[in-house]
mmCIF file of C-alpha atoms and ligand atoms in Angstrom:
data_model
loop_
_atom_site.group_PDB
_atom_site.id
_atom_site.type_symbol
_atom_site.label_atom_id
_atom_site.label_comp_id
_atom_site.label_asym_id
_atom_site.label_seq_id
_atom_site.Cartn_x
_atom_site.Cartn_y
_atom_site.Cartn_z
ATOM 1 C CA UNK N 1377 145.448 -68.996 -225.657
ATOM 2 C CA UNK N 1378 143.032 -66.419 -225.484
ATOM 3 C CA UNK N 1379 143.674 -62.807 -226.753
ATOM 4 C CA UNK N 1380 142.233 -60.934 -223.639
ATOM 5 C CA UNK N 1381 141.574 -60.901 -219.957
ATOM 6 C CA UNK N 1382 138.415 -60.056 -218.492
ATOM 7 C CA UNK N 1383 136.787 -59.288 -215.180
ATOM 8 C CA UNK N 1384 133.670 -61.697 -214.588
ATOM 9 C CA UNK N 1385 132.994 -60.961 -211.028
ATOM 10 C CA UNK N 1386 133.861 -58.708 -208.385
ATOM 11 C CA UNK N 1387 133.591 -59.077 -204.484
ATOM 12 C CA UNK N 1388 134.785 -57.427 -201.039
ATOM 13 C CA UNK N 1389 134.381 -57.546 -197.353
ATOM 14 C CA UNK N 1390 134.903 -55.008 -194.500
ATOM 15 C CA UNK N 1391 135.226 -56.230 -191.031
ATOM 16 C CA UNK N 1392 132.193 -55.650 -189.059
ATOM 17 C CA UNK N 1393 134.057 -53.205 -186.390
ATOM 18 C CA UNK N 1394 133.517 -49.740 -187.792
ATOM 19 C CA UNK N 1395 135.018 -46.557 -186.247
ATOM 20 C CA UNK N 1396 133.632 -43.255 -186.829
ATOM 21 C CA UNK N 1397 136.054 -40.035 -186.819
ATOM 22 C CA UNK N 1398 134.309 -39.216 -183.090
ATOM 23 C CA UNK N 1399 135.492 -43.009 -182.036
ATOM 24 C CA UNK N 1400 139.110 -42.077 -183.261
ATOM 25 C CA UNK N 1401 138.967 -38.808 -181.435
ATOM 26 C CA UNK N 1402 137.887 -40.621 -178.401
ATOM 27 C CA UNK N 1403 140.580 -43.233 -178.987
ATOM 28 C CA UNK N 1404 143.572 -40.916 -179.300
ATOM 29 C CA UNK N 1405 142.102 -38.810 -176.388
ATOM 30 C CA UNK N 1406 143.082 -41.653 -174.048
ATOM 31 C CA UNK N 1407 146.740 -40.964 -174.811
ATOM 32 C CA UNK N 1408 146.105 -37.256 -174.514
ATOM 33 C CA UNK N 1409 146.640 -36.847 -178.260
ATOM 34 C CA UNK N 1410 144.018 -34.387 -179.967
ATOM 35 C CA UNK N 1411 142.412 -34.723 -183.228
ATOM 36 C CA UNK N 1412 138.978 -33.843 -184.560
ATOM 37 C CA UNK N 1413 136.097 -35.032 -187.078
ATOM 38 C CA UNK N 1414 136.461 -31.332 -188.935
ATOM 39 C CA UNK N 1415 140.350 -31.698 -189.364
ATOM 40 C CA UNK N 1416 139.841 -35.618 -190.508
ATOM 41 C CA UNK N 1417 137.021 -34.627 -192.951
ATOM 42 C CA UNK N 1418 138.773 -31.319 -194.361
ATOM 43 C CA UNK N 1419 142.314 -32.797 -194.952
ATOM 44 C CA UNK N 1420 140.985 -36.254 -196.091
ATOM 45 C CA UNK N 1421 137.428 -36.841 -196.837
ATOM 46 C CA UNK N 1422 137.274 -39.676 -194.579
ATOM 47 C CA UNK N 1423 134.655 -40.376 -191.967
ATOM 48 C CA UNK N 1424 134.774 -43.652 -190.878
ATOM 49 C CA UNK N 1425 137.054 -46.690 -191.156
ATOM 50 C CA UNK N 1426 136.638 -50.726 -190.631
ATOM 51 C CA UNK N 1427 139.368 -52.425 -188.203
ATOM 52 C CA UNK N 1428 139.569 -56.281 -187.949
ATOM 53 C CA UNK N 1429 139.391 -58.192 -184.412
ATOM 54 C CA UNK N 1430 142.383 -59.618 -183.241
ATOM 55 C CA UNK N 1431 142.896 -62.926 -184.174
ATOM 56 C CA UNK N 1432 141.703 -62.223 -187.859
ATOM 57 C CA UNK N 1433 144.112 -62.262 -190.448
ATOM 58 C CA UNK N 1434 144.551 -60.675 -193.934
ATOM 59 C CA UNK N 1435 143.789 -63.940 -195.489
ATOM 60 C CA UNK N 1436 140.568 -64.125 -193.561
ATOM 61 C CA UNK N 1437 139.216 -60.784 -195.311
ATOM 62 C CA UNK N 1438 140.668 -62.110 -198.609
ATOM 63 C CA UNK N 1439 138.630 -65.130 -198.303
ATOM 64 C CA UNK N 1440 135.289 -63.317 -197.958
ATOM 65 C CA UNK N 1441 135.870 -60.992 -200.841
ATOM 66 C CA UNK N 1442 137.196 -64.176 -202.935
ATOM 67 C CA UNK N 1443 134.047 -66.164 -202.151
ATOM 68 C CA UNK N 1444 131.786 -63.108 -203.101
ATOM 69 C CA UNK N 1445 133.715 -62.562 -206.289
ATOM 70 C CA UNK N 1446 133.496 -66.311 -207.187
ATOM 71 C CA UNK N 1447 129.807 -66.382 -206.488
ATOM 72 C CA UNK N 1448 129.148 -63.392 -208.904
ATOM 73 C CA UNK N 1449 131.623 -64.834 -211.688
ATOM 74 C CA UNK N 1450 129.636 -68.172 -211.415
ATOM 75 C CA UNK N 1451 132.856 -70.131 -210.696
ATOM 76 C CA UNK N 1452 133.877 -72.335 -208.053
ATOM 77 C CA UNK N 1453 137.360 -72.497 -206.278
ATOM 78 C CA UNK N 1454 138.299 -75.564 -208.143
ATOM 79 C CA UNK N 1455 138.225 -73.821 -211.551
ATOM 80 C CA UNK N 1456 140.862 -71.074 -210.105
ATOM 81 C CA UNK N 1457 144.286 -71.313 -211.570
ATOM 82 C CA UNK N 1458 145.821 -68.530 -210.326
ATOM 83 C CA UNK N 1459 145.790 -66.311 -206.981
ATOM 84 C CA UNK N 1460 147.653 -62.925 -206.568
ATOM 85 C CA UNK N 1461 147.195 -61.372 -203.571
ATOM 86 C CA UNK N 1462 148.425 -57.746 -203.404
ATOM 87 C CA UNK N 1463 149.013 -56.859 -199.596
ATOM 88 C CA UNK N 1464 151.430 -54.938 -197.085
ATOM 89 C CA UNK N 1465 150.243 -56.734 -194.182
ATOM 90 C CA UNK N 1466 150.542 -60.567 -194.950
ATOM 91 C CA UNK N 1467 149.489 -63.121 -192.395
ATOM 92 C CA UNK N 1468 153.092 -64.081 -192.022
ATOM 93 C CA UNK N 1469 156.727 -63.452 -193.106
ATOM 94 C CA UNK N 1470 156.076 -66.538 -195.393
ATOM 95 C CA UNK N 1471 154.340 -68.303 -196.854
ATOM 96 C CA UNK N 1472 152.289 -66.040 -198.984
ATOM 97 C CA UNK N 1473 149.148 -65.005 -197.877
ATOM 98 C CA UNK N 1474 147.893 -66.342 -201.394
ATOM 99 C CA UNK N 1475 149.061 -69.811 -200.334
ATOM 100 C CA UNK N 1476 147.154 -69.560 -197.033
ATOM 101 C CA UNK N 1477 144.179 -68.138 -198.978
ATOM 102 C CA UNK N 1478 144.473 -71.069 -201.546
ATOM 103 C CA UNK N 1479 144.243 -73.363 -198.798
ATOM 104 C CA UNK N 1480 141.328 -71.766 -197.049
ATOM 105 C CA UNK N 1481 139.593 -71.768 -200.438
ATOM 106 C CA UNK N 1482 140.254 -75.265 -201.328
ATOM 107 C CA UNK N 1483 141.622 -74.369 -204.767
ATOM 108 C CA UNK N 1484 144.789 -76.466 -204.841
ATOM 109 C CA UNK N 1485 147.267 -76.831 -207.491
ATOM 110 C CA UNK N 1486 147.275 -73.547 -209.453
ATOM 111 C CA UNK N 1487 150.127 -70.705 -209.196
ATOM 112 C CA UNK N 1488 149.501 -68.348 -206.040
ATOM 113 C CA UNK N 1489 151.903 -65.493 -204.865
ATOM 114 C CA UNK N 1490 151.876 -62.126 -203.250
ATOM 115 C CA UNK N 1491 152.547 -58.711 -204.643
ATOM 116 C CA UNK N 1492 153.931 -56.135 -202.681
ATOM 117 C CA UNK N 1493 153.487 -52.488 -204.200
ATOM 118 C CA UNK N 1494 151.424 -51.041 -201.097
ATOM 119 C CA UNK N 1495 148.816 -49.107 -202.422
ATOM 120 C CA UNK N 1496 149.357 -49.561 -205.783
ATOM 121 C CA UNK N 1497 149.261 -53.281 -205.218
ATOM 122 C CA UNK N 1498 145.770 -54.222 -206.766
ATOM 123 C CA UNK N 1499 146.888 -52.473 -210.221
ATOM 124 C CA UNK N 1500 150.125 -54.372 -210.008
ATOM 125 C CA UNK N 1501 148.515 -57.580 -209.270
ATOM 126 C CA UNK N 1502 145.970 -57.056 -212.178
ATOM 127 C CA UNK N 1503 148.566 -56.272 -214.650
ATOM 128 C CA UNK N 1504 150.536 -59.388 -213.902
ATOM 129 C CA UNK N 1505 147.560 -61.682 -214.007
ATOM 130 C CA UNK N 1506 146.423 -60.058 -217.535
ATOM 131 C CA UNK N 1507 149.960 -61.031 -218.638
ATOM 132 C CA UNK N 1508 149.732 -64.478 -217.289
ATOM 133 C CA UNK N 1509 146.342 -64.855 -219.040
ATOM 134 C CA UNK N 1510 147.296 -63.242 -222.154
ATOM 135 C CA UNK N 1511 150.358 -65.758 -222.416
ATOM 136 C CA UNK N 1512 148.616 -68.642 -221.671
ATOM 137 C CA UNK N 1513 149.716 -69.803 -218.392
ATOM 138 C CA UNK N 1514 146.525 -69.279 -216.545
ATOM 139 C CA UNK N 1515 142.755 -69.161 -217.364
ATOM 140 C CA UNK N 1516 140.762 -67.869 -214.146
ATOM 141 C CA UNK N 1517 142.601 -65.814 -211.806
ATOM 142 C CA UNK N 1518 141.564 -64.641 -208.385
ATOM 143 C CA UNK N 1519 143.066 -61.026 -208.073
ATOM 144 C CA UNK N 1520 143.002 -59.913 -204.522
ATOM 145 C CA UNK N 1521 143.889 -56.473 -202.574
ATOM 146 C CA UNK N 1522 143.427 -57.260 -198.726
ATOM 147 C CA UNK N 1523 144.941 -55.368 -195.874
ATOM 148 C CA UNK N 1524 144.915 -55.238 -192.110
ATOM 149 C CA UNK N 1525 146.533 -51.652 -191.890
ATOM 150 C CA UNK N 1526 145.369 -51.197 -188.369
ATOM 151 C CA UNK N 1527 147.968 -53.731 -187.127
ATOM 152 C CA UNK N 1528 150.989 -51.125 -188.463
ATOM 153 C CA UNK N 1529 149.516 -47.804 -187.405
ATOM 154 C CA UNK N 1530 151.247 -46.036 -184.923
ATOM 155 C CA UNK N 1531 148.341 -44.597 -182.596
ATOM 156 C CA UNK N 1532 150.531 -41.941 -181.100
ATOM 157 C CA UNK N 1533 150.838 -40.451 -184.543
ATOM 158 C CA UNK N 1534 147.601 -38.352 -185.460
ATOM 159 C CA UNK N 1535 149.102 -37.429 -188.754
ATOM 160 C CA UNK N 1536 148.670 -41.072 -189.941
ATOM 161 C CA UNK N 1537 146.570 -43.281 -187.533
ATOM 162 C CA UNK N 1538 143.172 -41.481 -188.659
ATOM 163 C CA UNK N 1539 143.454 -42.439 -192.193
ATOM 164 C CA UNK N 1540 143.761 -45.886 -192.765
ATOM 165 C CA UNK N 1541 141.550 -49.001 -192.360
ATOM 166 C CA UNK N 1542 140.851 -52.641 -193.213
ATOM 167 C CA UNK N 1543 139.246 -54.445 -195.987
ATOM 168 C CA UNK N 1544 139.512 -56.683 -198.767
ATOM 169 C CA UNK N 1545 138.676 -56.721 -202.389
ATOM 170 C CA UNK N 1546 138.675 -59.116 -205.306
ATOM 171 C CA UNK N 1547 137.787 -59.909 -208.750
ATOM 172 C CA UNK N 1548 137.863 -63.067 -211.106
ATOM 173 C CA UNK N 1549 139.830 -62.587 -214.495
ATOM 174 C CA UNK N 1550 139.288 -65.112 -217.169
ATOM 175 C CA UNK N 1551 140.768 -65.439 -220.319
ATOM 176 C CA UNK N 1552 138.332 -63.989 -222.769
ATOM 177 C CA UNK N 1553 137.995 -63.651 -226.594
ATOM 178 C CA UNK N 1554 136.261 -60.166 -226.043
ATOM 179 C CA UNK N 1555 138.204 -57.164 -224.795
ATOM 180 C CA UNK N 1556 138.503 -56.660 -221.026
ATOM 181 C CA UNK N 1557 141.631 -55.225 -219.809
ATOM 182 C CA UNK N 1558 142.671 -52.756 -222.535
ATOM 183 C CA UNK N 1559 145.922 -51.473 -221.237
ATOM 184 C CA UNK N 1560 148.367 -51.230 -218.365
ATOM 185 C CA UNK N 1561 151.014 -48.925 -217.062
ATOM 186 C CA UNK N 1562 153.275 -49.529 -213.879
ATOM 187 C CA UNK N 1563 156.238 -47.535 -212.375
ATOM 188 C CA UNK N 1564 158.319 -47.098 -209.387
ATOM 189 C CA UNK N 1565 160.612 -44.810 -208.239
ATOM 190 C CA UNK N 1566 163.031 -46.359 -205.557
ATOM 191 C CA UNK N 1567 164.633 -43.024 -204.704
ATOM 192 C CA UNK N 1568 161.362 -41.956 -202.268
ATOM 193 C CA UNK N 1569 161.446 -45.389 -199.945
ATOM 194 C CA UNK N 1570 161.499 -42.850 -196.967
ATOM 195 C CA UNK N 1571 158.637 -40.821 -197.653
ATOM 196 C CA UNK N 1572 156.036 -43.916 -196.663
ATOM 197 C CA UNK N 1573 157.070 -46.864 -194.984
ATOM 198 C CA UNK N 1574 157.312 -49.363 -192.195
ATOM 199 C CA UNK N 1575 160.946 -49.450 -191.224
ATOM 200 C CA UNK N 1576 161.034 -52.819 -189.348
ATOM 201 C CA UNK N 1577 162.074 -56.255 -190.209
ATOM 202 C CA UNK N 1578 162.463 -59.437 -188.725
ATOM 203 C CA UNK N 1579 165.948 -60.556 -186.771
ATOM 204 C CA UNK N 1580 167.025 -63.523 -184.613
ATOM 205 C CA UNK N 1581 163.427 -63.772 -183.161
ATOM 206 C CA UNK N 1582 162.884 -60.118 -182.794
ATOM 207 C CA UNK N 1583 161.600 -57.226 -184.887
ATOM 208 C CA UNK N 1584 164.323 -54.780 -185.301
ATOM 209 C CA UNK N 1585 163.449 -51.064 -186.250
ATOM 210 C CA UNK N 1586 159.960 -49.815 -186.226
ATOM 211 C CA UNK N 1587 157.448 -51.998 -187.502
ATOM 212 C CA UNK N 1588 154.663 -49.020 -187.787
ATOM 213 C CA UNK N 1589 153.799 -46.782 -190.801
ATOM 214 C CA UNK N 1590 155.782 -43.327 -191.213
ATOM 215 C CA UNK N 1591 154.494 -41.047 -193.797
ATOM 216 C CA UNK N 1592 155.593 -37.593 -195.238
ATOM 217 C CA UNK N 1593 152.043 -36.561 -195.869
ATOM 218 C CA UNK N 1594 152.884 -33.596 -197.927
ATOM 219 C CA UNK N 1595 155.700 -35.354 -199.983
ATOM 220 C CA UNK N 1596 153.593 -38.307 -200.769
ATOM 221 C CA UNK N 1597 150.613 -36.099 -201.822
ATOM 222 C CA UNK N 1598 152.645 -33.843 -204.104
ATOM 223 C CA UNK N 1599 154.158 -37.112 -205.851
ATOM 224 C CA UNK N 1600 150.856 -38.365 -206.032
ATOM 225 C CA UNK N 1601 148.788 -35.875 -207.816
ATOM 226 C CA UNK N 1602 151.574 -35.606 -210.524
ATOM 227 C CA UNK N 1603 152.086 -39.372 -211.545
ATOM 228 C CA UNK N 1604 148.531 -40.157 -211.052
ATOM 229 C CA UNK N 1605 147.586 -37.915 -214.169
ATOM 230 C CA UNK N 1606 150.650 -39.359 -216.106
ATOM 231 C CA UNK N 1607 149.628 -42.874 -215.628
ATOM 232 C CA UNK N 1608 145.630 -42.138 -216.856
ATOM 233 C CA UNK N 1609 147.101 -40.515 -219.888
ATOM 234 C CA UNK N 1610 149.441 -43.566 -220.793
ATOM 235 C CA UNK N 1611 146.779 -45.917 -220.438
ATOM 236 C CA UNK N 1612 144.391 -43.987 -222.591
ATOM 237 C CA UNK N 1613 147.172 -43.269 -225.366
ATOM 238 C CA UNK N 1614 147.902 -47.238 -225.238
ATOM 239 C CA UNK N 1615 144.352 -47.932 -225.749
ATOM 240 C CA UNK N 1616 143.821 -45.465 -228.476
ATOM 241 C CA UNK N 1617 141.013 -43.840 -226.190
ATOM 242 C CA UNK N 1618 140.084 -40.294 -225.119
ATOM 243 C CA UNK N 1619 139.423 -38.810 -221.547
ATOM 244 C CA UNK N 1620 135.927 -38.325 -222.749
ATOM 245 C CA UNK N 1621 135.385 -42.292 -223.109
ATOM 246 C CA UNK N 1622 135.905 -42.999 -219.477
ATOM 247 C CA UNK N 1623 132.989 -44.101 -217.702
ATOM 248 C CA UNK N 1624 134.068 -44.663 -214.330
ATOM 249 C CA UNK N 1625 137.574 -43.449 -212.628
ATOM 250 C CA UNK N 1626 137.781 -45.817 -209.665
ATOM 251 C CA UNK N 1627 141.162 -44.402 -207.877
ATOM 252 C CA UNK N 1628 142.838 -45.544 -204.969
ATOM 253 C CA UNK N 1629 141.092 -43.886 -202.058
ATOM 254 C CA UNK N 1630 143.656 -42.105 -199.955
ATOM 255 C CA UNK N 1631 142.333 -38.672 -199.850
ATOM 256 C CA UNK N 1632 139.582 -36.937 -201.349
ATOM 257 C CA UNK N 1633 141.394 -33.888 -202.504
ATOM 258 C CA UNK N 1634 144.230 -36.322 -204.560
ATOM 259 C CA UNK N 1635 140.919 -37.830 -206.088
ATOM 260 C CA UNK N 1636 139.526 -34.451 -207.184
ATOM 261 C CA UNK N 1637 142.666 -33.077 -208.443
ATOM 262 C CA UNK N 1638 143.124 -36.146 -210.625
ATOM 263 C CA UNK N 1639 139.473 -35.952 -212.037
ATOM 264 C CA UNK N 1640 139.974 -32.336 -212.765
ATOM 265 C CA UNK N 1641 143.161 -32.974 -214.654
ATOM 266 C CA UNK N 1642 141.233 -35.350 -216.783
ATOM 267 C CA UNK N 1643 138.142 -33.116 -216.821
ATOM 268 C CA UNK N 1644 135.920 -35.795 -215.498
ATOM 269 C CA UNK N 1645 132.972 -34.691 -213.173
ATOM 270 C CA UNK N 1646 132.869 -36.087 -210.126
ATOM 271 C CA UNK N 1647 129.819 -38.152 -210.704
ATOM 272 C CA UNK N 1648 131.880 -40.281 -212.725
ATOM 273 C CA UNK N 1649 134.303 -40.988 -209.688
ATOM 274 C CA UNK N 1650 133.884 -44.004 -207.427
ATOM 275 C CA UNK N 1651 134.154 -42.718 -204.044
ATOM 276 C CA UNK N 1652 134.387 -44.867 -200.825
ATOM 277 C CA UNK N 1653 137.285 -42.999 -199.016
ATOM 278 C CA UNK N 1654 134.546 -41.406 -196.708
ATOM 279 C CA UNK N 1655 133.206 -44.876 -195.341
ATOM 280 C CA UNK N 1656 136.371 -47.043 -195.793
ATOM 281 C CA UNK N 1657 139.397 -44.570 -195.113
ATOM 282 C CA UNK N 1658 142.638 -45.816 -196.977
ATOM 283 C CA UNK N 1659 142.758 -49.542 -197.122
ATOM 284 C CA UNK N 1660 145.984 -49.573 -199.558
ATOM 285 C CA UNK N 1661 145.983 -52.299 -201.879
ATOM 286 C CA UNK N 1662 142.143 -53.494 -200.967
ATOM 287 C CA UNK N 1663 140.738 -49.773 -201.849
ATOM 288 C CA UNK N 1664 140.524 -49.994 -205.434
ATOM 289 C CA UNK N 1665 139.023 -53.311 -205.741
ATOM 290 C CA UNK N 1666 136.996 -52.349 -202.829
ATOM 291 C CA UNK N 1667 135.736 -49.624 -204.549
ATOM 292 C CA UNK N 1668 135.029 -50.983 -207.767
ATOM 293 C CA UNK N 1669 132.955 -54.008 -206.015
ATOM 294 C CA UNK N 1670 130.750 -50.986 -204.139
ATOM 295 C CA UNK N 1671 130.353 -49.403 -207.593
ATOM 296 C CA UNK N 1672 129.178 -52.828 -209.403
ATOM 297 C CA UNK N 1673 127.078 -54.120 -206.473
ATOM 298 C CA UNK N 1674 125.581 -50.597 -206.190
ATOM 299 C CA UNK N 1675 124.451 -51.099 -210.025
ATOM 300 C CA UNK N 1676 126.464 -47.718 -210.970
ATOM 301 C CA UNK N 1677 129.492 -49.462 -212.724
ATOM 302 C CA UNK N 1678 128.185 -51.566 -215.504
ATOM 303 C CA UNK N 1679 128.722 -54.311 -218.286
ATOM 304 C CA UNK N 1680 130.424 -52.752 -221.130
ATOM 305 C CA UNK N 1681 131.260 -49.597 -219.664
ATOM 306 C CA UNK N 1682 135.057 -48.105 -219.944
ATOM 307 C CA UNK N 1683 136.745 -48.077 -216.247
ATOM 308 C CA UNK N 1684 139.988 -46.586 -215.470
ATOM 309 C CA UNK N 1685 141.590 -47.828 -212.205
ATOM 310 C CA UNK N 1686 144.706 -46.006 -210.806
ATOM 311 C CA UNK N 1687 146.841 -46.265 -207.366
ATOM 312 C CA UNK N 1688 149.602 -44.592 -206.063
ATOM 313 C CA UNK N 1689 151.746 -45.639 -202.912
ATOM 314 C CA UNK N 1690 154.580 -46.376 -201.144
ATOM 315 C CA UNK N 1691 157.954 -47.593 -202.964
ATOM 316 C CA UNK N 1692 157.180 -45.031 -204.372
ATOM 317 C CA UNK N 1693 154.837 -46.987 -206.764
ATOM 318 C CA UNK N 1694 152.094 -46.098 -209.136
ATOM 319 C CA UNK N 1695 150.189 -47.570 -212.269
ATOM 320 C CA UNK N 1696 146.816 -47.650 -213.833
ATOM 321 C CA UNK N 1697 144.594 -50.153 -215.812
ATOM 322 C CA UNK N 1698 142.136 -49.539 -218.552
ATOM 323 C CA UNK N 1699 139.488 -51.685 -219.036
ATOM 324 C CA UNK N 1700 136.051 -52.652 -220.631
ATOM 325 C CA UNK N 1701 133.751 -54.216 -218.124
HETATM 326 O O1 UT7 M 648 147.903 -44.297 -199.840
HETATM 327 C C1 UT7 M 648 149.103 -43.980 -200.330
HETATM 328 C C2 UT7 M 648 149.187 -42.617 -200.476
HETATM 329 N N1 UT7 M 648 148.966 -41.817 -199.307
HETATM 330 C C3 UT7 M 648 148.356 -40.485 -199.492
HETATM 331 O O2 UT7 M 648 148.129 -40.262 -200.694
HETATM 332 C C4 UT7 M 648 148.388 -39.436 -198.583
HETATM 333 C C5 UT7 M 648 148.987 -38.550 -199.197
HETATM 334 N N2 UT7 M 648 149.097 -37.383 -197.942
HETATM 335 C C6 UT7 M 648 147.749 -36.741 -197.578
HETATM 336 O O3 UT7 M 648 146.821 -37.320 -197.917
HETATM 337 C C7 UT7 M 648 148.015 -35.599 -196.389
HETATM 338 O O4 UT7 M 648 149.309 -34.911 -196.691
HETATM 339 C C8 UT7 M 648 147.584 -35.905 -195.182
HETATM 340 C C9 UT7 M 648 145.875 -35.843 -194.938
HETATM 341 C C10 UT7 M 648 148.355 -36.834 -194.458
HETATM 342 C C11 UT7 M 648 147.736 -34.499 -194.564
HETATM 343 O O5 UT7 M 648 147.175 -33.390 -194.723
HETATM 344 P P1 UT7 M 648 148.127 -32.094 -194.892
HETATM 345 O O6 UT7 M 648 146.965 -30.963 -195.288
HETATM 346 O O7 UT7 M 648 149.035 -32.084 -195.684
HETATM 347 O O8 UT7 M 648 148.478 -31.651 -193.417
HETATM 348 P P2 UT7 M 648 149.733 -31.688 -192.539
HETATM 349 O O9 UT7 M 648 150.800 -32.763 -192.896
HETATM 350 O O10 UT7 M 648 150.765 -30.394 -193.371
HETATM 351 O O11 UT7 M 648 149.170 -31.488 -191.200
HETATM 352 C C12 UT7 M 648 148.754 -29.883 -191.208
HETATM 353 C C13 UT7 M 648 148.866 -29.330 -189.601
HETATM 354 C C14 UT7 M 648 149.757 -29.797 -188.755
HETATM 355 O O12 UT7 M 648 149.834 -28.759 -187.660
HETATM 356 P P3 UT7 M 648 150.942 -27.319 -187.993
HETATM 357 O O13 UT7 M 648 151.896 -27.942 -187.839
HETATM 358 O O14 UT7 M 648 150.117 -26.887 -189.217
HETATM 359 O O15 UT7 M 648 150.529 -26.609 -186.657
HETATM 360 C C15 UT7 M 648 149.675 -30.979 -188.182
HETATM 361 O O16 UT7 M 648 150.460 -31.459 -187.064
HETATM 362 O O17 UT7 M 648 147.553 -30.191 -189.132
HETATM 363 C C16 UT7 M 648 148.161 -30.976 -187.953
HETATM 364 N N3 UT7 M 648 147.582 -32.520 -187.808
HETATM 365 C C17 UT7 M 648 146.450 -32.714 -187.069
HETATM 366 N N4 UT7 M 648 145.440 -31.917 -186.571
HETATM 367 C C18 UT7 M 648 144.390 -32.774 -186.210
HETATM 368 C C19 UT7 M 648 148.059 -33.476 -188.470
HETATM 369 N N5 UT7 M 648 147.321 -34.675 -188.210
HETATM 370 C C20 UT7 M 648 146.281 -34.006 -187.535
HETATM 371 C C21 UT7 M 648 145.164 -34.664 -187.013
HETATM 372 N N6 UT7 M 648 144.376 -33.974 -186.484
HETATM 373 N N7 UT7 M 648 144.565 -35.949 -186.997
#
């Protein structure tokens, strides 16, 4: 049994179709709905997002991200004994997207399951994988955040449809004798189910309710800025580290204003914060893993550095992971 789990490779994938804010303005105008590049940039920091083509599923995006992560780690799919996919936009009601992904990867025999914690999904999944590795249940895990939010957007609701995008990010997490994941902190508050939800379910061969994303933006915003600081301080305290020891903050990419507020509270300059929200939009469970991979492949985030991951989203859920890369 190993004392630690450590990230040995990262990967990500964005579907090729990229929509700028101007493209969204034109798309909404077809339904007589007004929006503008200025509004979207000023309120969210988003300039573009990627949408998957019809016929492409969450597991397809995840597959590309996992192949890149495995290659970076120097591992083959046959060595993977655990797959956890964080997603709110699974391929099917069941089986899990993780099982579908496992089949596509050809990684037969290990455990595979999904985690549903919306935009906090990746920190939830990483925490679960860390625990399974530390207890000896797994040695080589693929931890994935993958989403096709374009399928659940209401393009008649300008307050939400301009904010989200599709994509996937993955890490290989392995048993290690040297510290990798240092501390984790997860929370939920089910009193706030209604402020960010897709209020539909399958019943008798049809969808009952509304299978489209609904968000009370300001309520989510207010809760997010408070809990993200608390989660960051909790993981620092558990690991016996201070905010000055953080090399990189890799936050959930929902809104530049939420990210700036968290960085300010932690006294972190913005050049220590990974930002992809401008180019990816909010990719929910995929966003942290995507941003981590962009930072690693861009040579910004390096081995041995202390990295704080944190996410917040529907549920209401939130959490953080502090790690040495
Ligand atoms: O990923 C999970 C976590 N999610 C989040 O963290 C999202 C948190 N919330 C937010 O990021 C922000 O609340 C939003 C970006 C969603 C909205 O920003 P806001 O500053 O809270 O704007 P608002 O909802 O208060 O809307 C302000 C105005 C309204 O007009 P009136 O009522 O003041 O006349 C909206 O109708 O902006 C209007 N508006 C738009 N105008 C142009 C809303 N959407 C648009 C739009 N284009 N797309």
